[in-house]
Amino acid sequence: MALRGERFIAAAVRALRPRRHDARIGEQAARYWSASDGDGSWESNSHWRDGIGDEAFEEVGRDHWEMYQRFARALGVQTPGTVIEWGAGGGANAAAFAPRAQRFIAADISPDNLAECSRQVKAVCDTPLDIRRIDLADPDAAADGLRHACDTFLCLYVIEVTTGVDAVRTILGIAQRVLRPGGMAFVQMKYHTGDGRTRGRPGLAYTRNLALTTTFTIEEFWQLADECGLAPQLITLVPRNRLDGRYAYYALIKPDTADDPR
């Protein structure tokens, strides 16, 4: 009995101890997204105009704007108002949304991405632009001063490259806090199916697993959003586009009576 008890205690201690591979993957992600690798793949993965080409760049922004409009019309949302994009990349979405917004806030890990996103926005409109640098060690800091300040929260082509469910929960929690009551989060994730090869692999080397790090079933993400204080309303699936496949887009509304869950 004593030996069994010792084993139980040892197992409990291991469970409470942060897993080394989690920290390692987080460090790899922060290092990868912080600066260009110089070979062009980083710009492509960040969806820069020079990285994916003019046609794809325009298509990304146009398709997402049109999808947002369909959701907004169905939910009675009039305008995007003040928009924050979490993971703005090279500005493909910003260039499509900012001209229709009252204010646009671009948040990203990379200073290079923020500079490029700013350049793309300023090339198409004079909407007031704010940039926020995300520190993966303290992502909440990038949203300082924005509680209930935003009408629209965008997070597109980001969830699948996060380091796991906890990171996604943090993003959804930030969305819940920055949105005003009744505001919309327009969020995309990559879904997995019954085929095990489509599941996320957060424990593998980050750069070799980039766009398949974190995935969910349709129901799992729906439930996670609800747990984070965002009420799922609508969903659209895109099984395949020119960039990749198995994309699920959600319209999440912050309830008028919502309290901060944290």
mmCIF file of C-alpha atoms in Angstrom, residues 59-202:
data_model
loop_
_atom_site.group_PDB
_atom_site.id
_atom_site.type_symbol
_atom_site.label_atom_id
_atom_site.label_comp_id
_atom_site.label_asym_id
_atom_site.label_seq_id
_atom_site.Cartn_x
_atom_site.Cartn_y
_atom_site.Cartn_z
ATOM 1 C CA GLU A 59 -9.298 36.972 -52.214
ATOM 2 C CA VAL A 60 -8.591 36.367 -48.519
ATOM 3 C CA GLY A 61 -9.851 39.801 -47.516
ATOM 4 C CA ARG A 62 -12.796 39.780 -49.916
ATOM 5 C CA ASP A 63 -14.017 36.304 -48.917
ATOM 6 C CA HIS A 64 -13.810 37.088 -45.221
ATOM 7 C CA TRP A 65 -15.547 40.450 -45.617
ATOM 8 C CA GLU A 66 -18.386 38.827 -47.587
ATOM 9 C CA MET A 67 -18.749 36.072 -44.996
ATOM 10 C CA TYR A 68 -18.794 38.631 -42.191
ATOM 11 C CA GLN A 69 -21.520 40.562 -44.027
ATOM 12 C CA ARG A 70 -23.692 37.449 -44.326
ATOM 13 C CA PHE A 71 -23.347 36.812 -40.605
ATOM 14 C CA ALA A 72 -23.957 40.473 -39.769
ATOM 15 C CA ARG A 73 -27.124 40.698 -41.868
ATOM 16 C CA ALA A 74 -28.514 37.520 -40.316
ATOM 17 C CA LEU A 75 -27.846 38.836 -36.804
ATOM 18 C CA GLY A 76 -28.967 42.411 -37.409
ATOM 19 C CA VAL A 77 -25.482 43.910 -36.994
ATOM 20 C CA GLN A 78 -25.360 47.249 -38.792
ATOM 21 C CA THR A 79 -21.649 48.100 -39.152
ATOM 22 C CA PRO A 80 -18.338 46.636 -37.995
ATOM 23 C CA GLY A 81 -17.694 49.799 -35.930
ATOM 24 C CA THR A 82 -14.452 49.553 -33.971
ATOM 25 C CA VAL A 83 -12.638 46.427 -35.141
ATOM 26 C CA ILE A 84 -9.754 44.568 -33.521
ATOM 27 C CA GLU A 85 -7.969 41.823 -35.436
ATOM 28 C CA TRP A 86 -6.064 39.358 -33.274
ATOM 29 C CA GLY A 87 -3.239 38.051 -35.438
ATOM 30 C CA ALA A 88 -3.378 40.615 -38.234
ATOM 31 C CA GLY A 89 -0.467 39.173 -40.214
ATOM 32 C CA GLY A 90 0.356 41.005 -43.417
ATOM 33 C CA GLY A 91 -2.940 42.864 -43.569
ATOM 34 C CA ALA A 92 -5.102 40.869 -45.989
ATOM 35 C CA ASN A 93 -8.138 41.102 -43.712
ATOM 36 C CA ALA A 94 -7.283 44.561 -42.424
ATOM 37 C CA ALA A 95 -7.206 45.993 -45.951
ATOM 38 C CA ALA A 96 -10.741 44.688 -46.519
ATOM 39 C CA PHE A 97 -12.273 45.599 -43.135
ATOM 40 C CA ALA A 98 -10.548 48.865 -42.223
ATOM 41 C CA PRO A 99 -12.195 50.968 -44.992
ATOM 42 C CA ARG A 100 -15.601 49.981 -43.550
ATOM 43 C CA ALA A 101 -14.630 50.439 -39.892
ATOM 44 C CA GLN A 102 -14.698 53.491 -37.659
ATOM 45 C CA ARG A 103 -11.405 52.430 -36.088
ATOM 46 C CA PHE A 104 -9.134 49.464 -36.743
ATOM 47 C CA ILE A 105 -6.849 47.865 -34.152
ATOM 48 C CA ALA A 106 -4.216 45.446 -35.452
ATOM 49 C CA ALA A 107 -2.678 43.067 -32.910
ATOM 50 C CA ASP A 108 0.151 40.677 -33.737
ATOM 51 C CA ILE A 109 3.261 39.038 -32.299
ATOM 52 C CA SER A 110 5.515 40.338 -35.042
ATOM 53 C CA PRO A 111 6.631 43.975 -35.463
ATOM 54 C CA ASP A 112 7.233 43.150 -39.139
ATOM 55 C CA ASN A 113 3.624 42.025 -39.524
ATOM 56 C CA LEU A 114 2.339 45.131 -37.776
ATOM 57 C CA ALA A 115 4.395 47.380 -40.034
ATOM 58 C CA GLU A 116 3.212 45.576 -43.175
ATOM 59 C CA CYS A 117 -0.390 45.540 -42.010
ATOM 60 C CA SER A 118 -0.210 49.273 -41.335
ATOM 61 C CA ARG A 119 1.218 49.851 -44.795
ATOM 62 C CA GLN A 120 -1.601 47.904 -46.449
ATOM 63 C CA VAL A 121 -4.307 49.707 -44.473
ATOM 64 C CA LYS A 122 -2.894 53.153 -45.169
ATOM 65 C CA ALA A 123 -2.747 52.323 -48.875
ATOM 66 C CA VAL A 124 -6.528 51.858 -49.037
ATOM 67 C CA CYS A 125 -8.067 54.178 -46.419
ATOM 68 C CA ASP A 126 -7.534 56.792 -43.732
ATOM 69 C CA THR A 127 -9.436 54.958 -40.994
ATOM 70 C CA PRO A 128 -7.806 55.576 -37.584
ATOM 71 C CA LEU A 129 -5.350 52.743 -36.996
ATOM 72 C CA ASP A 130 -3.938 51.444 -33.719
ATOM 73 C CA ILE A 131 -1.308 48.704 -33.457
ATOM 74 C CA ARG A 132 -0.789 46.381 -30.504
ATOM 75 C CA ARG A 133 2.186 44.050 -30.045
ATOM 76 C CA ILE A 134 1.227 40.647 -28.575
ATOM 77 C CA ASP A 135 3.631 39.082 -26.117
ATOM 78 C CA LEU A 136 2.868 35.363 -25.873
ATOM 79 C CA ALA A 137 4.080 35.424 -22.269
ATOM 80 C CA ASP A 138 1.352 37.968 -21.451
ATOM 81 C CA PRO A 139 -1.130 38.248 -24.353
ATOM 82 C CA ASP A 140 -3.736 40.021 -22.218
ATOM 83 C CA ALA A 141 -1.470 43.085 -22.057
ATOM 84 C CA ALA A 142 -2.084 43.770 -25.746
ATOM 85 C CA ALA A 143 -5.732 44.441 -24.902
ATOM 86 C CA ASP A 144 -5.059 46.869 -22.060
ATOM 87 C CA GLY A 145 -7.516 49.749 -22.100
ATOM 88 C CA LEU A 146 -9.889 48.075 -24.555
ATOM 89 C CA ARG A 147 -12.488 46.605 -22.223
ATOM 90 C CA HIS A 148 -15.896 46.929 -23.930
ATOM 91 C CA ALA A 149 -14.274 49.186 -26.559
ATOM 92 C CA CYS A 150 -14.756 47.039 -29.681
ATOM 93 C CA ASP A 151 -17.747 46.134 -31.811
ATOM 94 C CA THR A 152 -16.011 43.419 -33.844
ATOM 95 C CA PHE A 153 -13.272 40.939 -32.972
ATOM 96 C CA LEU A 154 -11.539 39.174 -35.874
ATOM 97 C CA CYS A 155 -9.391 36.088 -35.461
ATOM 98 C CA LEU A 156 -8.807 34.384 -38.808
ATOM 99 C CA TYR A 157 -6.155 31.811 -39.774
ATOM 100 C CA VAL A 158 -4.804 32.015 -36.219
ATOM 101 C CA ILE A 159 -6.418 29.331 -34.048
ATOM 102 C CA GLU A 160 -4.768 26.418 -35.887
ATOM 103 C CA VAL A 161 -1.282 27.845 -35.302
ATOM 104 C CA THR A 162 -1.758 28.428 -31.564
ATOM 105 C CA THR A 163 -0.052 26.104 -29.105
ATOM 106 C CA GLY A 164 -3.134 24.372 -27.702
ATOM 107 C CA VAL A 165 -6.536 24.699 -26.090
ATOM 108 C CA ASP A 166 -5.313 26.961 -23.282
ATOM 109 C CA ALA A 167 -3.974 29.474 -25.813
ATOM 110 C CA VAL A 168 -7.305 29.430 -27.656
ATOM 111 C CA ARG A 169 -9.185 29.892 -24.396
ATOM 112 C CA THR A 170 -7.020 32.956 -23.707
ATOM 113 C CA ILE A 171 -7.867 34.454 -27.119
ATOM 114 C CA LEU A 172 -11.597 33.888 -26.643
ATOM 115 C CA GLY A 173 -11.371 35.389 -23.159
ATOM 116 C CA ILE A 174 -9.721 38.491 -24.608
ATOM 117 C CA ALA A 175 -12.478 38.720 -27.223
ATOM 118 C CA GLN A 176 -15.096 38.515 -24.499
ATOM 119 C CA ARG A 177 -13.502 41.374 -22.579
ATOM 120 C CA VAL A 178 -12.811 43.792 -25.429
ATOM 121 C CA LEU A 179 -16.217 43.399 -27.083
ATOM 122 C CA ARG A 180 -19.058 45.609 -26.017
ATOM 123 C CA PRO A 181 -22.282 43.770 -25.068
ATOM 124 C CA GLY A 182 -23.879 42.676 -28.346
ATOM 125 C CA GLY A 183 -20.560 42.795 -30.219
ATOM 126 C CA MET A 184 -19.527 40.051 -32.616
ATOM 127 C CA ALA A 185 -16.458 37.839 -32.700
ATOM 128 C CA PHE A 186 -15.846 36.513 -36.205
ATOM 129 C CA VAL A 187 -13.525 33.599 -35.572
ATOM 130 C CA GLN A 188 -12.183 30.764 -37.709
ATOM 131 C CA MET A 189 -10.659 27.465 -36.662
ATOM 132 C CA LYS A 190 -9.535 24.296 -38.435
ATOM 133 C CA TYR A 191 -11.754 21.321 -37.705
ATOM 134 C CA HIS A 192 -10.746 17.689 -37.520
ATOM 135 C CA THR A 193 -12.777 14.714 -38.617
ATOM 136 C CA GLY A 194 -12.859 11.018 -37.819
ATOM 137 C CA ASP A 195 -9.600 10.668 -39.737
ATOM 138 C CA GLY A 196 -6.838 10.824 -37.125
ATOM 139 C CA ARG A 197 -4.499 12.506 -39.601
ATOM 140 C CA THR A 198 -6.627 15.654 -39.449
ATOM 141 C CA ARG A 199 -6.210 16.109 -35.696
ATOM 142 C CA GLY A 200 -4.007 18.790 -34.213
ATOM 143 C CA ARG A 201 -0.551 17.800 -33.022
ATOM 144 C CA PRO A 202 0.520 20.309 -30.366
#
